[in-house]
mmCIF file with all atom_site columns, C-alpha atoms in Angstrom:
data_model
loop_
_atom_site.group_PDB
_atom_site.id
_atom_site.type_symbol
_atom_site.label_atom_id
_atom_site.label_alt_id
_atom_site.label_comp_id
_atom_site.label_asym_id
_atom_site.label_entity_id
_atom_site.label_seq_id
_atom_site.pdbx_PDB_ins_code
_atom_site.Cartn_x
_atom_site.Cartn_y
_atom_site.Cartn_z
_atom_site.occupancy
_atom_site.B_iso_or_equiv
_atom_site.pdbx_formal_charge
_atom_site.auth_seq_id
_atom_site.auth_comp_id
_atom_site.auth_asym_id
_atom_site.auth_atom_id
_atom_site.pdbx_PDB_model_num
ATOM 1   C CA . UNK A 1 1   ? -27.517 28.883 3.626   1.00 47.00 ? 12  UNK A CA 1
ATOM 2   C CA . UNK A 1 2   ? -29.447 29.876 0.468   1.00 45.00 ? 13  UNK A CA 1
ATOM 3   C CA . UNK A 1 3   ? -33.249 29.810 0.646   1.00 45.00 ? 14  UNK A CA 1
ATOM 4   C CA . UNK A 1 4   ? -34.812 26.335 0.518   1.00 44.00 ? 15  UNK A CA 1
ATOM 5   C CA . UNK A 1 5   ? -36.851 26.631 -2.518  1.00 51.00 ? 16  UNK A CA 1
ATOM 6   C CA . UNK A 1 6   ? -34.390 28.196 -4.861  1.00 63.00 ? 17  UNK A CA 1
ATOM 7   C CA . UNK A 1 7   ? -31.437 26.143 -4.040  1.00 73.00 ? 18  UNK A CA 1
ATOM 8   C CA . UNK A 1 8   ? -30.633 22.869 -6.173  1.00 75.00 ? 19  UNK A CA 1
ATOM 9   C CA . UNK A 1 9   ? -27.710 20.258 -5.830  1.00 78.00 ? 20  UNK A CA 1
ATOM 10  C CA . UNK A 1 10  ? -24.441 21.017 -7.457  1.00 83.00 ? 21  UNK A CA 1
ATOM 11  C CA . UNK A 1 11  ? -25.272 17.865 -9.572  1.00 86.00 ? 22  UNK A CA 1
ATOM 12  C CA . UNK A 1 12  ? -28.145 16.021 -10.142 1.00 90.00 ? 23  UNK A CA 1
ATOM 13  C CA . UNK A 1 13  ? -28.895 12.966 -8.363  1.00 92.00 ? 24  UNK A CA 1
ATOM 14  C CA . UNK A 1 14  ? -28.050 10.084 -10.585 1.00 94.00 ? 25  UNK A CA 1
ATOM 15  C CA . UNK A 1 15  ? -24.532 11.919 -11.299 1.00 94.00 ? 26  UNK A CA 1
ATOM 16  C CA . UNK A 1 16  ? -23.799 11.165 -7.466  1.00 94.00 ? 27  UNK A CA 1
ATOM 17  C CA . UNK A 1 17  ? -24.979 7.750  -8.204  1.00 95.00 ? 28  UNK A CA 1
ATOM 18  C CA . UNK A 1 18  ? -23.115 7.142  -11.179 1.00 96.00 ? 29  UNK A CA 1
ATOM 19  C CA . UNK A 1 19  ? -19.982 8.294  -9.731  1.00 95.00 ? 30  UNK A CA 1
ATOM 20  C CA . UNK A 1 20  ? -20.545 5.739  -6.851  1.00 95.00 ? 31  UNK A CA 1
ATOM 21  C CA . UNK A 1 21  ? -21.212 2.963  -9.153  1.00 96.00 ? 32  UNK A CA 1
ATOM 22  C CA . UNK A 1 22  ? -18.282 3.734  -11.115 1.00 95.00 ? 33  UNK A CA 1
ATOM 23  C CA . UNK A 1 23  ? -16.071 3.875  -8.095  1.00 95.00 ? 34  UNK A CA 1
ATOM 24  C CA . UNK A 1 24  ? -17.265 0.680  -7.021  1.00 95.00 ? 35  UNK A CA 1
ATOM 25  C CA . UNK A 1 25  ? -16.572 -0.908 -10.017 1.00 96.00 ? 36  UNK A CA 1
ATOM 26  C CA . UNK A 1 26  ? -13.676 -3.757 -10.576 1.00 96.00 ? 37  UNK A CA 1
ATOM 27  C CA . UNK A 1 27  ? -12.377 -1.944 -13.253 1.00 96.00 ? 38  UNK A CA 1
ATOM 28  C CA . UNK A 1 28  ? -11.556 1.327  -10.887 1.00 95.00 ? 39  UNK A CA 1
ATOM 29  C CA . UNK A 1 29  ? -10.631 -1.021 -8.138  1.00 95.00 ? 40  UNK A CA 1
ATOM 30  C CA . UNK A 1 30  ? -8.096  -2.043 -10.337 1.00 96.00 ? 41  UNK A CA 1
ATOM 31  C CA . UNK A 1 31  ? -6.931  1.197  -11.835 1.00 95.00 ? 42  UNK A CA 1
ATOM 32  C CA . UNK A 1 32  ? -6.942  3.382  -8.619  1.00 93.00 ? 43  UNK A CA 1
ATOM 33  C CA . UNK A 1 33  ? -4.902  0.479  -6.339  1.00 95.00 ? 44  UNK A CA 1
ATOM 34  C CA . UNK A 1 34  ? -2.289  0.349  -9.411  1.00 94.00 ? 45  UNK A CA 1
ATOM 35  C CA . UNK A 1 35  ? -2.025  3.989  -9.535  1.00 92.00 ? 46  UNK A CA 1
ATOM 36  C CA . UNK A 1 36  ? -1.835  5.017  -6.319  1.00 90.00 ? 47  UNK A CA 1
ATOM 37  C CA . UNK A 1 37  ? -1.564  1.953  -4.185  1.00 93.00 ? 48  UNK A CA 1
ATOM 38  C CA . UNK A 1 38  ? -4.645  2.050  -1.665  1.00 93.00 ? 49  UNK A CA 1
ATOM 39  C CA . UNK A 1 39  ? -8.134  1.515  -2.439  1.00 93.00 ? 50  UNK A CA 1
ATOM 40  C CA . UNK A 1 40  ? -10.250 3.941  -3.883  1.00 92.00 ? 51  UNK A CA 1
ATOM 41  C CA . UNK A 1 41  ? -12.745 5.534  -1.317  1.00 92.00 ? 52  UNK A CA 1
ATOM 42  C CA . UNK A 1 42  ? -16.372 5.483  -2.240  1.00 94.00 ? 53  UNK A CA 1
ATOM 43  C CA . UNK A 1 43  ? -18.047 6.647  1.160   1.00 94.00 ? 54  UNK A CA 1
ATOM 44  C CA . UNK A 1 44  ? -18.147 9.968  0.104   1.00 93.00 ? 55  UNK A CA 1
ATOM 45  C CA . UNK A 1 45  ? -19.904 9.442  -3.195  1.00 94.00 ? 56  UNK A CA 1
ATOM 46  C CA . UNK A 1 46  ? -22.390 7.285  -1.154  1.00 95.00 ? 57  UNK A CA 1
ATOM 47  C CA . UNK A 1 47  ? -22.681 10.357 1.441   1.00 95.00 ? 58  UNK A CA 1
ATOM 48  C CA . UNK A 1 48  ? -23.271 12.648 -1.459  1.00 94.00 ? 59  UNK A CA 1
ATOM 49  C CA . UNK A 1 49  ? -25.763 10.458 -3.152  1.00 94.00 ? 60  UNK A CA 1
ATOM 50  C CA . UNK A 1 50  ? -27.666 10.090 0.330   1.00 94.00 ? 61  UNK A CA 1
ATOM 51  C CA . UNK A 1 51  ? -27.731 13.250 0.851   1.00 93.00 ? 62  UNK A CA 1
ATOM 52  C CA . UNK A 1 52  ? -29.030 14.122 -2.246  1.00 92.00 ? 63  UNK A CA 1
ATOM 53  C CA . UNK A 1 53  ? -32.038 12.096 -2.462  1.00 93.00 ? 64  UNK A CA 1
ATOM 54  C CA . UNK A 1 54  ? -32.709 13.732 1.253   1.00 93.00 ? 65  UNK A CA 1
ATOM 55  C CA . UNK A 1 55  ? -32.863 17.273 0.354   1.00 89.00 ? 66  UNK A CA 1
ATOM 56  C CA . UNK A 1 56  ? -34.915 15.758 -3.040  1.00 89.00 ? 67  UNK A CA 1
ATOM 57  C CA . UNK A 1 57  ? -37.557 14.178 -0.833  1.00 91.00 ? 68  UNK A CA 1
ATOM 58  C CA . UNK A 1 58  ? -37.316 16.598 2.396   1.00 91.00 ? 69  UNK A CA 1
ATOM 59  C CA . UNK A 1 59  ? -35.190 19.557 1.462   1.00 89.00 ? 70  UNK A CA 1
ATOM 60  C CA . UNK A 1 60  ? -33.085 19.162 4.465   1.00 87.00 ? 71  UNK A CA 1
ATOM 61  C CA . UNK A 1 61  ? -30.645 21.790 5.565   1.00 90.00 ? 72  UNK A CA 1
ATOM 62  C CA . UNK A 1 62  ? -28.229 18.835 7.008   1.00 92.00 ? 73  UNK A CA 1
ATOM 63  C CA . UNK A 1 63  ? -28.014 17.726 3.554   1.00 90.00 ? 74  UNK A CA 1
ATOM 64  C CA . UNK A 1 64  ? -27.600 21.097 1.939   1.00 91.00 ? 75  UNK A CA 1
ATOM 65  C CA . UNK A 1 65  ? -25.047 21.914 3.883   1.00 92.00 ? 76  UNK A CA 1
ATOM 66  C CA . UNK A 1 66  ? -23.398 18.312 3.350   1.00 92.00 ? 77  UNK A CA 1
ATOM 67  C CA . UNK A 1 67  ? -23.645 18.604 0.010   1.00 92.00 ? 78  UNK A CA 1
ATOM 68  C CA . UNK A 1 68  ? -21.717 22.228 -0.357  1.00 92.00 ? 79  UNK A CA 1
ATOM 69  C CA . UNK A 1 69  ? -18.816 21.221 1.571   1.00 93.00 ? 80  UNK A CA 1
ATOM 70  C CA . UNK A 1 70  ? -18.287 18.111 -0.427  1.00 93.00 ? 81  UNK A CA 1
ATOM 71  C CA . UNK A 1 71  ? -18.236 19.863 -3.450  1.00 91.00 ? 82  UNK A CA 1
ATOM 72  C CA . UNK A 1 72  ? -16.124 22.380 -1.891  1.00 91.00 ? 83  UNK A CA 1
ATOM 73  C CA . UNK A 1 73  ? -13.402 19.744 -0.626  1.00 92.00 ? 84  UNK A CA 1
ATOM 74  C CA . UNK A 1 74  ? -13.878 18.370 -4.129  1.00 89.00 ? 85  UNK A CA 1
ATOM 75  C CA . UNK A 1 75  ? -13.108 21.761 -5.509  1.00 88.00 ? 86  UNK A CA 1
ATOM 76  C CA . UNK A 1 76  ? -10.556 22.594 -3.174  1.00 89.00 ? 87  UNK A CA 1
ATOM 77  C CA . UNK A 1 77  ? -8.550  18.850 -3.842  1.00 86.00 ? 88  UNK A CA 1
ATOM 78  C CA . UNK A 1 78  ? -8.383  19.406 -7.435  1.00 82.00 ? 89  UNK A CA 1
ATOM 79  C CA . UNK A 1 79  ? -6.685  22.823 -7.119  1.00 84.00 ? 90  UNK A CA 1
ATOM 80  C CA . UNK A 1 80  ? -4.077  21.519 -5.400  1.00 82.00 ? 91  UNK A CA 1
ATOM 81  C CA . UNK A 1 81  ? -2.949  19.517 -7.916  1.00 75.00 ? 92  UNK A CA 1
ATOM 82  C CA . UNK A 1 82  ? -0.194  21.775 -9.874  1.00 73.00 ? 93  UNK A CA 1
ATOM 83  C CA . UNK A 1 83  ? 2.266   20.985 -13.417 1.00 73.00 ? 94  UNK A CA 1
ATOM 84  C CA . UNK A 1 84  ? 5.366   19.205 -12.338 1.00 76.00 ? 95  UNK A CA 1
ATOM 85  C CA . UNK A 1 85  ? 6.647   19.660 -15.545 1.00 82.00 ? 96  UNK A CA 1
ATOM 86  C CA . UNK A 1 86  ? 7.043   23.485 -16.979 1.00 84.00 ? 97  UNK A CA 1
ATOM 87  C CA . UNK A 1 87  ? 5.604   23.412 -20.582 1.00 84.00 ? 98  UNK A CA 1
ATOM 88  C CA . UNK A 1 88  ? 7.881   24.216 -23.952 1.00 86.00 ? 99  UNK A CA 1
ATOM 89  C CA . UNK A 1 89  ? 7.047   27.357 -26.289 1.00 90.00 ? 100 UNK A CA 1
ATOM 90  C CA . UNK A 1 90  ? 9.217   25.987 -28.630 1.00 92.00 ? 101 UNK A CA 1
ATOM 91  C CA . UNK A 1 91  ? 12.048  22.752 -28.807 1.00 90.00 ? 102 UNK A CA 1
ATOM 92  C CA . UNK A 1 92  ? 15.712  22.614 -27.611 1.00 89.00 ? 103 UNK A CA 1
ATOM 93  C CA . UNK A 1 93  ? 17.894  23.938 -29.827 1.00 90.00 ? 104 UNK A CA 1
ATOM 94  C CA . UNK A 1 94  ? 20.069  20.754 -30.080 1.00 89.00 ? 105 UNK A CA 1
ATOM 95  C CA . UNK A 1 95  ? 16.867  18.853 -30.718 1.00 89.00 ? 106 UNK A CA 1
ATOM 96  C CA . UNK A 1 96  ? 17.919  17.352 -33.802 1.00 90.00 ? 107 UNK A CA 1
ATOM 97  C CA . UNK A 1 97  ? 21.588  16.033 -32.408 1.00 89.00 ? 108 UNK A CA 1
ATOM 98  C CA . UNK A 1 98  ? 22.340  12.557 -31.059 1.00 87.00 ? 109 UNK A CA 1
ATOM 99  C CA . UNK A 1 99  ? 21.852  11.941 -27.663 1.00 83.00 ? 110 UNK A CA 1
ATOM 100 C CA . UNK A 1 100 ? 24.527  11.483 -25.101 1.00 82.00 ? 111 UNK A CA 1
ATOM 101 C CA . UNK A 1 101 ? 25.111  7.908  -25.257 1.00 78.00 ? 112 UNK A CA 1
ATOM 102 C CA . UNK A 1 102 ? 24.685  7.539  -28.960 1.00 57.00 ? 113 UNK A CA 1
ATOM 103 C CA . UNK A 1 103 ? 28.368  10.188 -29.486 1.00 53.00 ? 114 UNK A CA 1
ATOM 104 C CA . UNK A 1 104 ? 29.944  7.585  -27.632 1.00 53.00 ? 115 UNK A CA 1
ATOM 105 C CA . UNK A 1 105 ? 29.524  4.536  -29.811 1.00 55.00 ? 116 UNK A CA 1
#
């Protein structure tokens, strides 16, 4: 791991906290269960938090290391995510013409 006295969190503390508080809030709740259908999971915002303040008060290498892989699995989970959809350079050429349904009536 990188040297003790050089090393800092990814984020600062109170963005792990914030994060948490956000996740935890009704309005997420809400959002996140009518998105995706489950609850959202906060554990690892409270993990991250906790083990921030640690390696604040006692520069632990438990909590360094915690605190890499999170953001690494963070990292990792939001390149995964790819375009469904394949972007335009320009608009169909029939743009402009009614649509299917419409030459019928």
């Amino acid at each position: 791991m990188a040297e003790c006295s050089s090393w800092q969190p990814p984020r600062p503390c109170e963005a792990y906290r914030a994060e948490w508080k956000l996740c935890r809030s009704a309005r997420h709740f809400l959002h996140h269960y009518y998105v995706h259908g489950e609850r959202p999971a906060c554990e690892q915002w409270r993990r991250d938090l906790a083990s921030c303040r640690d390696w604040e008060e006692r520069r632990s290498d438990e909590a360094q290391r915690s605190l890499c892989e999170s953001e690494r699995a963070r990292v990792q989970a939001a390149r995964k995510h790819i375009l469904v959809w394949a972007l335009r350079q320009s608009p169909p050429a029939d743009w402009h013409l009614p649509l299917p349904q419409e030459k019928d009536e």
